[in-house]
């Protein structure tokens, strides 16, 4: 149990719709990162939020956006869903670099786009 | 672009045998992570390696890091069925800044046969 919770656990959407995924970070962690894991592949870095600001982004289009709230929880929003967006979305929380080296992953949200 | 390659991609082992998973990466990094993932589950942190020559052991698993060779290994000693899972290495691409942004390898699916 990592203390990182994600909701919902499963979600089915149709192409073109919008989706919001949520993540509550471990207590005291001010950084949240989001990863996309397609079936049979390693997770890919989407973006990271540190103290409510975006702090780095991977190779994902602008229709992937996020937010971090003052309590350090976070949302991942995906607009105009495509079939290839079907994946496990993982949230990870951590302390800032130099304060702790571990990332703690949540259980993920399995998104299916039909 | 940073690349992280693991080999083998699939490993079928007999219980009691030893084997090594290799993780090569293409650019300098001062942090390397090993994770375990069971089917349909999230990522479980195994090791964080922070310096050249670092070696960590937990039970039947031992991880090492050679930053000059850009190589990490995960050695399995006397495998048991419970070790069956997918193992990922991940390289931290952060440069200063706040936190960890990981690039994951392709994963090694380990199946331990009785």
Coordinates of C-alpha atoms in Angstrom, one line a residue:
Chain A
X1 CA 0.0 0.0 0.0
X2 CA 1.7 3.2 -1.2
X3 CA -0.8 5.8 0.1
X4 CA -1.5 7.0 -3.4
X5 CA -5.1 6.6 -4.5
X6 CA -6.5 7.0 -7.9
X7 CA -10.1 7.1 -9.2
X8 CA -11.9 5.7 -10.9
X9 CA -10.3 2.3 -11.2
X10 CA -11.9 1.6 -14.6
X11 CA -13.5 3.8 -17.2
X12 CA -15.1 3.2 -20.6
X13 CA -15.4 6.1 -23.0
X14 CA -16.1 6.6 -26.6
X15 CA -13.9 8.3 -29.2
X16 CA -14.2 12.1 -29.1
X17 CA -15.3 12.3 -25.4
X18 CA -13.4 13.9 -22.6
X19 CA -12.2 12.2 -19.4
X20 CA -10.9 13.3 -16.0
X21 CA -8.8 11.0 -13.9
X22 CA -7.9 11.8 -10.2
X23 CA -5.0 11.2 -7.9
X24 CA -4.5 11.8 -4.2
X25 CA -0.8 11.8 -3.4
X26 CA 0.9 10.3 -0.4
X27 CA 0.8 12.6 2.6
X28 CA 3.5 15.2 2.5
X29 CA 4.4 14.6 -1.1
X30 CA 4.4 17.8 -3.2
X31 CA 5.0 16.3 -6.6
X32 CA 2.7 14.3 -8.8
X33 CA 3.7 12.6 -12.0
X34 CA 1.4 10.9 -14.5
X35 CA 2.3 8.0 -16.7
X36 CA 0.5 6.2 -19.5
X37 CA 1.1 2.4 -19.8
X38 CA -0.2 0.8 -23.0
X39 CA -0.8 -3.0 -22.9
X40 CA 2.5 -4.9 -23.0
X41 CA 4.7 -1.7 -22.7
X42 CA 6.5 0.2 -20.1
X43 CA 5.0 3.4 -18.6
X44 CA 5.5 6.6 -20.5
X45 CA 5.9 9.9 -18.8
X46 CA 3.1 12.3 -19.5
X47 CA 3.8 15.3 -17.2
X48 CA 4.6 16.3 -13.7
X49 CA 3.3 18.9 -11.3
X50 CA 5.3 20.4 -8.5
X51 CA 3.6 22.8 -6.1
X52 CA 0.7 23.4 -8.5
X53 CA 2.9 24.2 -11.5
X54 CA 3.6 21.9 -14.5
X55 CA 7.3 20.8 -14.1
X56 CA 8.1 18.9 -17.3
X57 CA 6.1 17.2 -20.0
X58 CA 6.7 14.1 -22.1
X59 CA 5.9 13.6 -25.7
X60 CA 2.1 13.9 -25.4
X61 CA -0.2 16.3 -27.3
X62 CA -1.9 19.4 -25.7
X63 CA -5.2 17.5 -25.4
X64 CA -3.5 15.9 -22.4
X65 CA -3.6 18.5 -19.6
X66 CA -3.5 18.5 -15.8
X67 CA -3.9 20.3 -12.6
X68 CA -2.5 20.1 -9.1
X69 CA -4.4 21.5 -6.2
X70 CA -3.2 23.1 -3.0
X71 CA -3.5 19.8 -1.2
X72 CA -1.2 18.3 -3.9
X73 CA -3.9 16.1 -5.3
X74 CA -4.0 16.1 -9.1
X75 CA -6.2 15.6 -12.1
X76 CA -5.3 14.4 -15.6
X77 CA -7.7 15.5 -18.3
X78 CA -7.8 14.1 -21.8
X79 CA -9.9 15.8 -24.5
X80 CA -11.0 14.4 -27.8
X81 CA -10.3 10.8 -26.9
X82 CA -8.7 8.5 -29.5
X83 CA -8.7 4.7 -29.6
X84 CA -4.9 4.8 -28.9
X85 CA -5.6 6.5 -25.5
X86 CA -6.8 3.2 -24.2
X87 CA -4.2 2.4 -21.5
X88 CA -3.5 2.1 -17.8
X89 CA -2.9 5.6 -16.4
X90 CA -0.6 5.7 -13.4
X91 CA -0.1 8.5 -10.9
X92 CA 3.1 8.7 -8.8
X93 CA 3.8 10.9 -5.9
X94 CA 7.2 11.9 -4.5
X95 CA 9.0 14.4 -2.5
X96 CA 11.1 17.0 -4.3
X97 CA 14.5 15.9 -5.6
X98 CA 17.0 15.8 -2.8
X99 CA 14.4 15.1 -0.2
X100 CA 13.7 11.5 -1.1
X101 CA 14.4 9.3 -4.1
X102 CA 11.3 7.1 -4.2
X103 CA 8.3 7.4 -6.4
X104 CA 5.1 5.8 -5.0
X105 CA 2.6 4.6 -7.6
X106 CA -1.1 4.4 -7.3
X107 CA -3.1 1.4 -8.5
X108 CA -4.0 3.1 -11.8
X109 CA -7.0 3.9 -13.8
X110 CA -7.8 1.5 -16.7
X111 CA -9.2 3.6 -19.5
X112 CA -10.9 1.9 -22.5
X113 CA -11.8 4.0 -25.5
X114 CA -14.3 2.5 -27.9
Chain B
X1 CA 16.5 11.0 -27.0
X2 CA 17.1 8.8 -24.0
X3 CA 16.5 5.1 -24.7
X4 CA 16.3 2.4 -22.1
X5 CA 16.6 -1.2 -23.2
X6 CA 16.1 -4.4 -21.3
X7 CA 17.0 -7.9 -22.2
X8 CA 15.8 -10.4 -22.3
X9 CA 12.2 -9.3 -23.0
X10 CA 10.9 -12.7 -21.9
X11 CA 12.6 -15.1 -19.5
X12 CA 11.4 -18.6 -18.6
X13 CA 13.2 -20.0 -15.6
X14 CA 13.1 -23.1 -13.6
X15 CA 12.7 -22.8 -9.9
X16 CA 16.1 -22.9 -8.1
X17 CA 18.0 -21.4 -11.1
X18 CA 19.9 -18.1 -11.3
X19 CA 19.6 -15.5 -14.0
X20 CA 20.3 -11.9 -14.7
X21 CA 18.2 -9.2 -16.4
X22 CA 20.1 -6.4 -18.1
X23 CA 19.2 -2.7 -18.4
X24 CA 21.1 -0.5 -20.8
X25 CA 20.5 3.2 -21.2
X26 CA 21.8 5.8 -23.6
X27 CA 22.6 8.9 -21.6
X28 CA 24.0 9.8 -18.3
X29 CA 21.8 9.5 -15.2
X30 CA 22.5 9.4 -11.5
X31 CA 19.4 7.4 -10.5
X32 CA 18.1 4.1 -11.7
X33 CA 15.0 2.3 -10.4
X34 CA 13.8 -1.3 -10.6
X35 CA 10.1 -2.0 -10.4
X36 CA 8.0 -5.1 -10.3
X37 CA 4.5 -5.3 -11.9
X38 CA 2.0 -8.2 -11.5
X39 CA -0.6 -8.6 -14.2
X40 CA -3.3 -5.9 -13.9
X41 CA -1.5 -4.3 -11.0
X42 CA 0.5 -1.1 -10.4
X43 CA 4.2 -0.8 -10.0
X44 CA 6.0 -2.0 -6.9
X45 CA 9.3 -0.3 -6.1
X46 CA 12.2 -2.8 -5.7
X47 CA 15.4 -0.8 -5.7
X48 CA 16.7 2.7 -6.2
X49 CA 20.3 2.9 -7.2
X50 CA 21.9 6.3 -6.7
X51 CA 25.6 6.0 -7.5
X52 CA 28.2 4.2 -9.6
X53 CA 28.9 0.8 -8.1
X54 CA 25.8 0.8 -6.0
X55 CA 24.6 -2.7 -5.1
X56 CA 21.3 -3.5 -3.3
X57 CA 19.9 -6.8 -2.3
X58 CA 16.5 -7.8 -1.0
X59 CA 15.7 -11.5 -0.6
X60 CA 16.5 -13.4 -3.9
X61 CA 17.0 -10.2 -5.9
X62 CA 20.1 -8.1 -6.2
X63 CA 20.5 -5.0 -8.3
X64 CA 23.7 -3.2 -9.3
X65 CA 24.6 0.0 -11.3
X66 CA 27.5 0.8 -13.5
X67 CA 27.0 4.4 -14.6
X68 CA 30.2 4.4 -16.7
X69 CA 28.9 1.5 -18.8
X70 CA 25.3 2.8 -18.5
X71 CA 24.3 -0.6 -17.3
X72 CA 22.2 -2.0 -14.5
X73 CA 21.6 -5.6 -13.7
X74 CA 18.9 -7.4 -11.7
X75 CA 20.2 -10.8 -10.5
X76 CA 17.8 -13.5 -9.4
X77 CA 19.1 -16.2 -7.2
X78 CA 17.4 -19.5 -6.7
X79 CA 14.2 -18.4 -8.4
X80 CA 10.8 -19.3 -6.9
X81 CA 7.4 -19.1 -8.5
X82 CA 6.4 -16.0 -6.5
X83 CA 8.9 -14.0 -8.5
X84 CA 6.9 -14.4 -11.7
X85 CA 6.1 -10.9 -12.8
X86 CA 7.2 -8.2 -15.2
X87 CA 10.3 -6.3 -14.2
X88 CA 11.0 -2.8 -15.3
X89 CA 14.1 -0.6 -15.0
X90 CA 13.6 3.1 -15.2
X91 CA 16.2 5.9 -15.6
X92 CA 15.8 9.3 -14.0
X93 CA 16.1 12.1 -16.6
X94 CA 15.9 15.0 -14.1
X95 CA 18.6 17.6 -14.2
X96 CA 18.4 19.8 -11.1
X97 CA 14.8 20.9 -10.8
X98 CA 12.3 19.4 -8.5
X99 CA 11.9 15.7 -9.0
X100 CA 12.1 12.4 -10.8
X101 CA 11.0 12.0 -14.4
X102 CA 11.5 8.4 -15.3
X103 CA 12.0 6.8 -18.7
X104 CA 11.1 3.1 -18.4
X105 CA 12.6 0.2 -20.2
X106 CA 10.6 -2.3 -22.3
X107 CA 10.1 -4.7 -19.4
X108 CA 11.1 -8.3 -18.8
X109 CA 8.4 -10.8 -18.4
X110 CA 9.7 -13.4 -15.9
X111 CA 8.0 -16.8 -15.7
X112 CA 9.3 -19.2 -13.1
X113 CA 8.3 -22.8 -13.8
X114 CA 8.2 -25.5 -11.1

